[in-house]
Amino acid sequence: MRGITLVSGTLLLASRLACAQSQNETGEHPGWPRWCGKVYEAGYPSFEPGGHTTEPAPINPDGTPNLYVQFKPRHNIYLVGETKASFVVNAALSRWYGEPWTNSTTDGESATEPFTELFFSISLTGSEGETTASLVQSSMTIDTTGAVFDFDLAGFEPRAAPYEVVLSGASRFGDLNYTAKSEFRYLPDIAPESSATKIDNLNGGVLFRNAQTGGAFVPLLPYGFYGLYNGSNSTAESEAFVSQYSSDGNGLNGIISLAGFADTNPVYDSMDASSMRFMFDLRSSYKNLTEVEQRVNTIKQHSSLFAYWTADEPDGWQVPFETTPAAQELIHELDPYHPVAVTLNCQDYYFGEYSAGADILMEDPYPIGINSTFSKWGTECNATLGDCGCDNCLGGPQEAARRLDFLIQYEKWLGRWPLPKFHNPQAFHGEDYWSRDPTPGEAFVMNALAFNRGATGAFAWTWPTSDELFNAHSQMANVVTKAPVSDFLLGGQPDGTIPIANYKLLDVAYWVQGNQMMVSVANAAEDDATSLSITLPLAAAGIAATPFGEAAWTLADYQLDTETLPAMSANFVVLDLK
């Protein structure tokens, strides 16, 4: 993504040179023409840009693991009217983080047993740091994650400030002890004409509530474009725009509002009256907190608002590290009911610092039609030099999977709780980086690869796009944003992947929900896969639905087969389990 302007109705991607270099940039040689920390113009020497996220050294010299206890509220916010809440607890064995653990607990005298169960309580923290009321008392198996424990919200007063909580855990005999801290928000209810969005810290998605949802929080998989509007103040034109863009509710369900969406434009009212949801664009304002306050207070009561977007590629622009967290903190104070998203462009340039200001993490590798080795600036592209439009990419739709694989690994190396992730597929060409648009097949595959990595939203750059790509994304959105597919994609991260021998560019993931399993098959190759047989992890009784894709599937217990899987295609198959 870049700064954008409209000239004679044509979308232009503004050159990176149009942004004045700042001596406050991060990394080496601030003021030089750099992207992702690397100089990209000819005439400058290459250098190590720094900012790499690397695997930590083992916490114990002998390589034995520690017990790393983390917990989060299941949802980042709870509202008056909700009576129950829950915590998600991880008790993982880690080579990098945590406190000492051995598979033995003793009372110091005659009793000794394996340390396979963690006993713990979760309590409120008082103003002086002391623990007060216990909310949860339970236990869980060592080296398990995602355990959910409910607690009662009765007695809590709604307030803007978060409630701080501490987990105190121990072995059965108390000779090994563990602590972790977290917080949750219990807020006043929203006004009837407003909205609220929850982060799901268990499944990695979001839930949305407004009057149209009947006052209930419902899972939301937002799918749309970073979109432009013509700026008209005509209600008739804004209603026509929403109708066309969303295919009257049978296509795209989300938009990130770019140029033409003035803060008081009636197009927001038209979205309020529809099933559309928007992420509000603050990328031109997030460095100016006074402007952020004014704009958030103007927009925050809209019932179709589901999130804010602050920084667009702060890692690429080498923005000072403190900028995005400061904007996030202010937005949380002004409007704790809606999360904050940040878009990262670099493969790995200070990932930890630049993701710190996000509740939702978006990534935007644009890999189609690029020259991945030599740039328009007359320089090579490699780990220390150059900008070829997709940082450290080889090119092709599989970059969507590679980028998400990297981000997931970085979070693990940093010991962080994973953020929800939205993919930003390419839907454009130009600026002498990208020679062509993606094909519809490439669009389908990029998104399927992202969903196979646990992405729970998609926003393509940018709209208006070609009719071909608009129709393709509308077609896919109409499937993945609705049951049964959305139930799987939002019901938890993929339960696993299925390797397929001899098909390097074939990517298969699956989700299990109750007595059904969904299999997602993405073929990123330029050739058909023939006589394909997928060995399933569970025996299936029948094919319940094929919501997306053109392949013809047959089933026999553990084998899902097709004679031909078309080149550059994506398929979702829902199976009934035995």
XYZ file of C-alpha atoms in Angstrom:
578
model
C 0.000 0.000 0.000
C 1.083 3.532 -0.587
C -0.329 7.017 -0.223
C -3.056 7.473 -2.825
C -4.460 10.289 -4.869
C -7.144 10.511 -7.531
C -6.161 12.065 -10.849
C -8.801 12.146 -13.601
C -10.568 9.259 -11.911
C -7.442 7.075 -11.953
C -5.933 5.599 -8.812
C -2.261 6.430 -8.492
C 0.102 4.843 -6.033
C 2.283 7.684 -4.811
C 6.008 7.154 -4.922
C 7.800 6.448 -1.697
C 10.038 9.382 -2.559
C 7.071 11.711 -2.112
C 7.319 11.151 1.611
C 10.068 13.324 3.040
C 12.717 11.317 4.833
C 12.924 11.929 8.539
C 15.881 11.815 10.850
C 13.546 10.109 13.328
C 13.356 6.999 11.161
C 14.377 3.730 12.750
C 17.303 1.606 11.650
C 20.584 2.395 9.982
C 21.226 5.505 7.875
C 18.023 7.469 8.545
C 17.436 9.984 5.792
C 18.649 7.676 3.052
C 15.999 6.369 0.607
C 15.097 3.133 2.423
C 12.230 0.677 2.604
C 12.073 -1.998 5.302
C 15.390 -0.614 6.521
C 17.152 -1.314 3.195
C 18.429 1.336 0.804
C 16.750 0.970 -2.580
C 18.219 3.640 -4.865
C 21.324 3.161 -6.960
C 24.431 4.946 -5.766
C 24.130 3.920 -2.127
C 26.060 1.071 -0.521
C 24.167 -1.933 0.783
C 24.264 -2.606 4.520
C 22.735 -4.888 7.097
C 19.361 -3.272 7.927
C 18.952 -4.965 11.316
C 15.649 -5.491 13.065
C 15.578 -9.255 12.589
C 13.389 -11.438 14.786
C 15.429 -14.497 15.700
C 14.937 -17.623 17.735
C 15.865 -16.990 21.385
C 18.686 -18.904 22.976
C 17.492 -21.872 25.039
C 16.540 -20.752 28.523
C 18.350 -23.726 30.013
C 21.867 -24.668 28.846
C 20.972 -28.363 28.755
C 17.967 -27.706 26.499
C 15.342 -28.818 29.021
C 12.071 -26.847 28.911
C 10.530 -24.479 31.401
C 6.818 -24.161 32.126
C 5.500 -21.037 30.414
C 2.146 -20.011 31.872
C 0.110 -17.373 30.032
C -3.533 -16.385 30.228
C -5.913 -13.936 28.616
C -9.603 -13.181 28.916
C -11.465 -15.189 26.286
C -12.706 -11.844 24.964
C -10.882 -8.565 25.432
C -14.070 -6.778 26.544
C -17.250 -7.716 28.371
C -20.316 -5.496 28.603
C -23.020 -4.872 31.161
C -25.717 -7.465 30.549
C -23.239 -10.311 30.193
C -23.221 -12.493 33.276
C -20.358 -14.861 32.491
C -16.812 -14.386 31.263
C -13.873 -16.729 30.885
C -10.102 -16.937 30.819
C -7.982 -18.903 28.361
C -4.928 -20.477 29.995
C -1.801 -21.896 28.387
C 0.575 -24.112 30.355
C 3.103 -24.922 27.649
C 6.555 -26.391 27.994
C 8.922 -23.904 26.363
C 12.586 -23.924 25.431
C 12.656 -20.122 25.624
C 10.338 -18.763 28.315
C 8.792 -19.524 31.681
C 9.860 -20.770 35.080
C 11.795 -23.939 35.988
C 9.918 -27.203 35.634
C 10.782 -30.820 36.266
C 8.485 -33.771 35.906
C 8.510 -34.370 39.641
C 6.844 -32.795 42.660
C 7.509 -33.653 46.279
C 6.422 -32.695 49.776
C 10.030 -32.824 50.891
C 9.497 -35.971 52.854
C 8.127 -39.255 51.559
C 5.634 -38.237 48.870
C 6.798 -37.780 45.275
C 4.830 -37.948 42.039
C 5.113 -36.787 38.424
C 4.384 -33.093 37.943
C 1.783 -33.422 35.193
C -0.942 -31.120 36.523
C -0.842 -27.421 37.354
C -3.110 -26.260 40.181
C -3.927 -22.575 40.043
C -6.177 -19.708 41.010
C -6.927 -16.482 39.154
C -7.555 -13.484 41.371
C -8.165 -9.780 41.109
C -5.241 -7.514 41.863
C -5.840 -4.689 44.315
C -4.668 -1.111 43.987
C -1.503 -1.904 45.944
C -0.777 -5.029 43.950
C -2.262 -7.429 46.486
C -4.546 -10.261 45.369
C -8.179 -10.033 46.423
C -11.189 -12.060 45.312
C -10.519 -15.394 43.606
C -12.335 -15.722 40.278
C -11.166 -19.188 39.223
C -9.737 -22.144 41.097
C -8.906 -25.146 38.944
C -6.179 -27.262 37.388
C -4.966 -28.275 33.946
C -2.580 -30.730 32.359
C 1.002 -29.607 31.853
C 1.922 -28.804 28.233
C -1.600 -28.029 27.103
C -2.937 -24.757 25.731
C -6.290 -23.140 25.108
C -7.989 -24.334 28.311
C -11.083 -22.232 29.086
C -12.272 -21.422 32.605
C -15.457 -19.461 33.300
C -16.019 -16.876 36.001
C -18.959 -14.812 37.180
C -19.278 -11.099 36.348
C -21.756 -10.497 39.178
C -20.411 -7.897 41.563
C -18.185 -6.152 39.028
C -18.768 -2.478 38.398
C -18.509 -1.363 34.779
C -15.651 1.056 34.284
C -13.252 2.370 31.681
C -10.131 1.129 33.449
C -9.284 -2.545 32.956
C -9.414 -5.006 35.834
C -5.988 -6.463 36.561
C -5.758 -10.159 37.392
C -3.023 -12.568 38.419
C -2.719 -16.335 38.023
C -0.934 -18.138 40.843
C -0.082 -21.753 40.072
C 1.824 -24.574 41.700
C 2.586 -28.262 41.599
C 0.450 -30.527 43.774
C 2.839 -30.250 46.720
C 3.651 -26.589 46.167
C 7.380 -27.014 45.666
C 7.224 -25.362 42.204
C 5.325 -22.103 41.729
C 4.266 -19.982 38.757
C 2.639 -16.608 38.198
C 1.244 -14.719 35.211
C -0.587 -11.410 34.855
C -3.348 -10.206 32.559
C -6.330 -7.840 32.476
C -9.862 -7.599 31.141
C -12.370 -4.819 30.564
C -15.930 -4.766 31.883
C -17.640 -1.836 30.203
C -20.988 -0.056 30.281
C -23.385 -1.270 27.617
C -23.356 0.422 24.221
C -26.095 2.742 23.052
C -28.761 1.105 20.852
C -27.466 2.894 17.757
C -23.805 1.932 18.357
C -21.665 -1.177 17.905
C -18.964 -3.151 19.681
C -16.321 -5.643 18.610
C -14.634 -8.309 20.706
C -11.276 -9.928 20.079
C -11.544 -13.695 20.479
C -8.304 -14.643 22.234
C -9.044 -18.356 21.861
C -9.960 -18.677 18.184
C -8.169 -15.664 16.740
C -11.116 -13.821 15.215
C -13.577 -11.093 16.155
C -17.205 -10.954 17.248
C -19.491 -8.056 16.415
C -22.634 -6.632 17.957
C -25.108 -3.962 16.946
C -28.886 -3.650 16.708
C -28.929 -5.840 13.584
C -27.409 -8.753 15.525
C -30.253 -8.617 18.049
C -27.977 -7.357 20.779
C -25.848 -10.518 20.651
C -22.169 -10.789 19.768
C -21.851 -12.853 16.587
C -18.680 -14.067 14.846
C -17.586 -11.766 12.023
C -15.238 -12.637 9.182
C -14.762 -9.279 7.458
C -13.980 -9.506 3.754
C -13.670 -6.591 1.392
C -11.315 -3.995 0.004
C -9.452 -0.932 1.028
C -11.992 1.186 -0.804
C -12.438 4.606 -2.337
C -15.651 6.596 -2.534
C -16.536 9.481 -4.825
C -17.165 11.796 -1.876
C -20.728 12.598 -2.809
C -22.951 13.917 -0.030
C -26.010 12.495 -1.756
C -27.765 9.839 0.313
C -29.073 8.249 -2.875
C -25.528 7.896 -4.212
C -24.200 6.505 -0.939
C -26.989 3.931 -0.790
C -26.288 2.928 -4.378
C -22.588 2.580 -3.560
C -23.267 0.269 -0.595
C -25.703 -1.788 -2.647
C -23.279 -2.206 -5.546
C -20.187 -2.837 -3.432
C -21.849 -5.442 -1.201
C -23.887 -7.063 -3.996
C -26.936 -6.311 -1.846
C -25.555 -8.384 1.007
C -24.521 -11.330 -1.150
C -20.840 -10.540 -1.499
C -18.379 -8.301 0.279
C -19.300 -7.455 3.868
C -16.486 -5.095 4.879
C -14.498 -2.088 3.738
C -11.579 -0.002 4.952
C -12.612 3.543 4.132
C -9.992 5.451 2.135
C -10.214 8.655 0.090
C -13.688 10.119 -0.416
C -15.032 8.851 2.906
C -15.162 12.166 4.739
C -15.834 11.646 8.440
C -19.364 13.056 8.263
C -20.289 11.676 4.837
C -23.746 10.035 4.643
C -22.117 6.897 3.248
C -21.494 5.833 6.857
C -25.213 6.160 7.581
C -25.924 4.036 4.516
C -23.554 1.371 5.827
C -25.275 1.572 9.229
C -28.543 0.670 7.499
C -26.968 -2.291 5.717
C -25.064 -5.442 6.661
C -21.765 -3.735 5.765
C -19.042 -3.252 8.400
C -16.238 -0.730 8.084
C -12.762 -0.239 9.486
C -12.070 3.466 9.916
C -8.963 4.847 8.234
C -6.674 6.864 10.526
C -3.449 6.339 8.607
C -3.115 10.031 7.723
C -3.829 11.030 11.328
C -2.317 8.502 13.722
C 0.884 10.503 14.238
C -1.191 13.499 15.400
C -3.019 12.478 18.574
C -5.120 15.640 18.627
C -6.461 14.755 15.198
C -6.962 11.131 16.257
C -9.108 12.271 19.194
C -11.244 14.521 17.024
C -11.839 11.908 14.332
C -12.496 8.992 16.696
C -15.046 11.021 18.623
C -16.766 11.902 15.341
C -17.055 8.327 14.049
C -17.245 6.051 17.088
C -21.051 5.940 17.441
C -21.700 4.427 14.011
C -23.331 1.020 14.214
C -21.360 -0.343 11.236
C -17.945 0.549 12.690
C -16.028 -2.581 13.685
C -12.383 -1.419 14.013
C -9.872 1.374 13.477
C -6.877 1.249 11.140
C -3.926 3.354 12.178
C -0.560 2.604 10.617
C -0.130 1.604 6.992
C 3.217 -0.163 6.646
C 5.019 1.606 9.511
C 7.810 -0.946 9.165
C 8.306 -0.051 5.519
C 8.327 3.668 6.295
C 10.585 3.092 9.347
C 8.251 5.107 11.563
C 9.437 5.728 15.159
C 8.537 2.724 17.289
C 6.460 4.612 19.837
C 4.059 6.102 17.277
C 1.601 3.237 16.771
C 1.368 2.206 20.465
C 0.603 5.821 21.392
C -2.265 5.963 18.891
C -3.573 2.585 20.064
C -3.530 3.651 23.697
C -5.448 6.847 22.962
C -8.049 5.039 20.842
C -8.581 2.498 23.632
C -9.267 5.400 26.007
C -11.637 7.168 23.619
C -13.421 4.065 22.356
C -12.669 0.803 24.178
C -15.437 -0.926 22.197
C -13.489 -1.241 18.936
C -10.018 -2.730 18.292
C -7.101 -1.200 16.404
C -5.494 -2.738 13.309
C -2.014 -2.155 11.877
C -0.722 -3.268 8.456
C 2.856 -4.551 8.178
C 4.622 -4.785 4.823
C 8.113 -6.094 5.594
C 9.029 -9.737 5.908
C 10.860 -8.947 9.140
C 11.942 -5.438 10.054
C 11.519 -4.925 13.810
C 8.392 -7.059 13.817
C 8.096 -6.957 17.598
C 8.217 -3.183 17.792
C 5.922 -2.498 14.837
C 3.265 -5.015 15.827
C 3.130 -3.658 19.392
C 0.460 -1.077 18.531
C -2.007 -3.581 17.060
C -4.999 -5.520 18.346
C -5.429 -6.950 14.833
C -2.417 -7.579 12.611
C -2.715 -7.225 8.847
C 0.014 -8.157 6.358
C 0.269 -7.171 2.716
C 2.844 -8.976 0.606
C 2.011 -8.151 -3.016
C 3.738 -10.933 -4.981
C 2.046 -10.994 -8.410
C 3.793 -9.628 -11.500
C 6.972 -8.641 -9.660
C 10.626 -8.891 -10.611
C 11.866 -10.304 -7.317
C 15.567 -9.890 -8.050
C 16.033 -6.485 -9.735
C 14.103 -3.288 -9.048
C 12.918 -0.303 -11.034
C 15.486 1.705 -9.091
C 18.354 -0.077 -10.839
C 19.439 -2.186 -7.886
C 19.346 -5.833 -6.977
C 16.858 -7.015 -4.376
C 18.168 -9.173 -1.572
C 18.343 -9.280 2.229
C 20.423 -6.091 2.460
C 19.478 -4.047 -0.608
C 16.605 -3.032 -2.830
C 12.838 -2.800 -3.033
C 11.048 -4.981 -5.569
C 7.483 -4.421 -4.324
C 7.338 -7.491 -2.057
C 9.959 -7.632 0.668
C 12.226 -10.695 0.499
C 9.720 -12.470 -1.737
C 10.238 -15.022 -4.475
C 6.908 -14.151 -6.094
C 3.688 -16.040 -6.639
C 0.566 -16.651 -4.538
C 2.459 -18.881 -2.089
C 3.953 -15.713 -0.584
C 0.667 -15.324 1.324
C 1.431 -18.549 3.170
C 5.120 -17.753 3.638
C 4.414 -14.342 5.144
C 1.872 -15.651 7.641
C 4.159 -18.545 8.538
C 6.865 -15.999 9.357
C 4.578 -13.831 11.507
C 3.268 -16.823 13.439
C 6.846 -17.939 14.099
C 7.914 -14.464 15.227
C 5.114 -14.322 17.796
C 6.256 -17.666 19.190
C 9.869 -16.535 19.357
C 8.795 -13.368 21.181
C 6.664 -15.343 23.644
C 3.535 -13.406 22.700
C -0.107 -14.304 22.651
C -1.019 -14.448 18.935
C -2.975 -11.568 17.444
C -5.886 -12.037 15.034
C -4.539 -11.807 11.498
C -6.207 -10.417 8.379
C -4.701 -11.006 4.951
C -4.411 -8.198 2.391
C -4.376 -9.793 -1.082
C -3.148 -7.892 -4.109
C -5.873 -6.618 -6.460
C -3.967 -4.063 -8.536
C -0.923 -3.472 -10.712
C 1.330 -0.529 -11.464
C 3.980 1.780 -10.050
C 6.556 -0.165 -12.102
C 6.667 -2.846 -9.414
C 3.669 -4.975 -10.426
C 3.306 -5.702 -14.134
C -0.206 -7.159 -13.955
C -3.240 -7.819 -11.823
C -3.626 -11.196 -10.178
C -5.933 -13.600 -11.973
C -9.112 -14.688 -10.165
C -7.450 -18.052 -9.537
C -4.459 -16.372 -7.922
C -6.807 -14.278 -5.788
C -8.630 -17.406 -4.615
C -5.377 -19.206 -3.848
C -3.811 -16.307 -1.944
C -6.838 -16.096 0.323
C -7.162 -19.850 0.760
C -3.499 -20.060 1.737
C -4.086 -17.316 4.287
C -7.146 -19.059 5.716
C -5.091 -22.250 5.908
C -2.719 -20.305 8.198
C -5.519 -19.120 10.472
C -6.337 -15.724 8.943
C -9.806 -14.567 9.991
C -10.350 -11.640 7.638
C -9.340 -10.353 4.192
C -9.057 -6.853 2.748
C -7.675 -6.511 -0.780
C -5.793 -3.440 -1.978
C -7.638 -1.697 -3.577
C -11.168 -0.860 -4.796
C -12.194 0.088 -7.467
C -10.439 -2.844 -9.095
C -11.141 -4.708 -12.313
C -14.625 -6.161 -12.725
C -12.995 -9.576 -12.922
C -11.334 -9.275 -9.524
C -14.330 -7.576 -7.939
C -16.521 -10.458 -9.031
C -13.978 -13.041 -7.869
C -13.624 -11.558 -4.403
C -17.383 -11.055 -4.116
C -17.889 -14.707 -5.028
C -15.426 -15.913 -2.403
C -16.708 -13.483 0.227
C -20.252 -14.769 -0.198
C -18.967 -18.220 0.793
C -16.384 -17.614 3.514
C -18.386 -15.001 5.446
C -21.355 -17.327 5.872
C -22.094 -20.755 7.306
C -20.899 -23.398 6.970
C -17.452 -22.124 5.962
C -17.299 -19.211 8.414
C -18.194 -21.558 11.272
C -14.975 -23.445 10.632
C -12.734 -20.485 9.865
C -13.878 -18.590 12.967
C -14.367 -21.615 15.219
C -10.646 -22.073 15.843
C -7.290 -22.182 14.156
C -6.793 -25.027 11.663
C -6.533 -28.360 13.437
C -3.742 -29.423 11.138
C -2.312 -29.670 7.659
C -2.110 -32.673 5.334
C 1.086 -33.125 3.319
C 0.647 -34.351 -0.251
C 3.621 -36.169 -1.743
C 4.955 -34.931 -5.083
C 2.842 -31.761 -5.070
C 5.100 -28.998 -3.763
C 2.580 -26.195 -4.320
C -0.475 -28.024 -2.994
C -1.571 -26.812 0.430
C -4.218 -28.674 2.469
C -5.570 -27.716 5.902
C -8.526 -28.967 7.919
C -10.801 -27.890 10.748
C -12.975 -30.138 12.931
C -16.213 -28.811 14.438
C -18.460 -31.319 16.200
C -19.261 -34.166 13.822
C -18.012 -32.361 10.719
C -14.657 -31.528 9.168
C -13.847 -28.923 6.539
C -10.912 -29.502 4.208
C -9.377 -26.543 2.357
C -7.322 -27.413 -0.707
C -5.254 -24.716 -2.445
C -3.332 -25.509 -5.621
C -0.783 -22.743 -6.274
C 0.751 -24.578 -9.246
C 0.334 -23.625 -12.891
C -0.633 -27.225 -13.723
C -3.591 -29.388 -12.814
C -3.090 -32.010 -10.116
C -4.396 -35.299 -11.462
C -5.534 -38.481 -9.700
C -5.231 -36.674 -6.384
C -5.885 -38.595 -3.167
C -5.895 -36.850 0.228
C -5.554 -39.053 3.295
C -7.804 -37.606 5.979
C -6.962 -37.569 9.709
C -10.444 -38.875 10.581
C -12.823 -41.258 8.857
C -15.652 -39.496 7.048
C -19.113 -40.849 6.300
C -19.978 -38.549 3.425
C -19.546 -35.226 1.657
C -21.959 -32.754 3.239
C -21.186 -29.802 0.942
C -18.665 -28.370 -1.500
C -19.193 -24.651 -0.833
C -16.349 -23.445 -3.036
C -14.318 -24.742 -5.952
C -14.809 -26.619 -9.208
C -13.217 -29.997 -8.465
C -15.451 -33.085 -8.320
C -14.738 -35.024 -5.115
C -15.371 -38.606 -4.037
C -14.937 -40.094 -0.585
C -14.044 -43.468 0.894
C -13.472 -43.459 4.667
C -10.080 -41.778 5.046
C -9.581 -40.893 1.382
C -10.821 -37.725 -0.315
C -10.175 -38.054 -4.054
C -10.527 -36.073 -7.251
C -9.533 -36.938 -10.769
C -8.519 -33.351 -11.544
C -7.731 -30.437 -9.240
C -7.493 -27.420 -11.558
C -4.359 -25.324 -11.651
C -4.406 -22.182 -9.502
C -7.599 -23.062 -7.678
C -9.076 -23.254 -4.194
C -11.647 -25.714 -2.872
C -13.533 -26.079 0.417
C -15.117 -29.467 1.158
C -17.293 -30.123 4.225
C -17.445 -33.741 5.388
C -19.684 -35.592 7.820
C -17.572 -37.667 10.210
C -18.255 -41.232 11.232
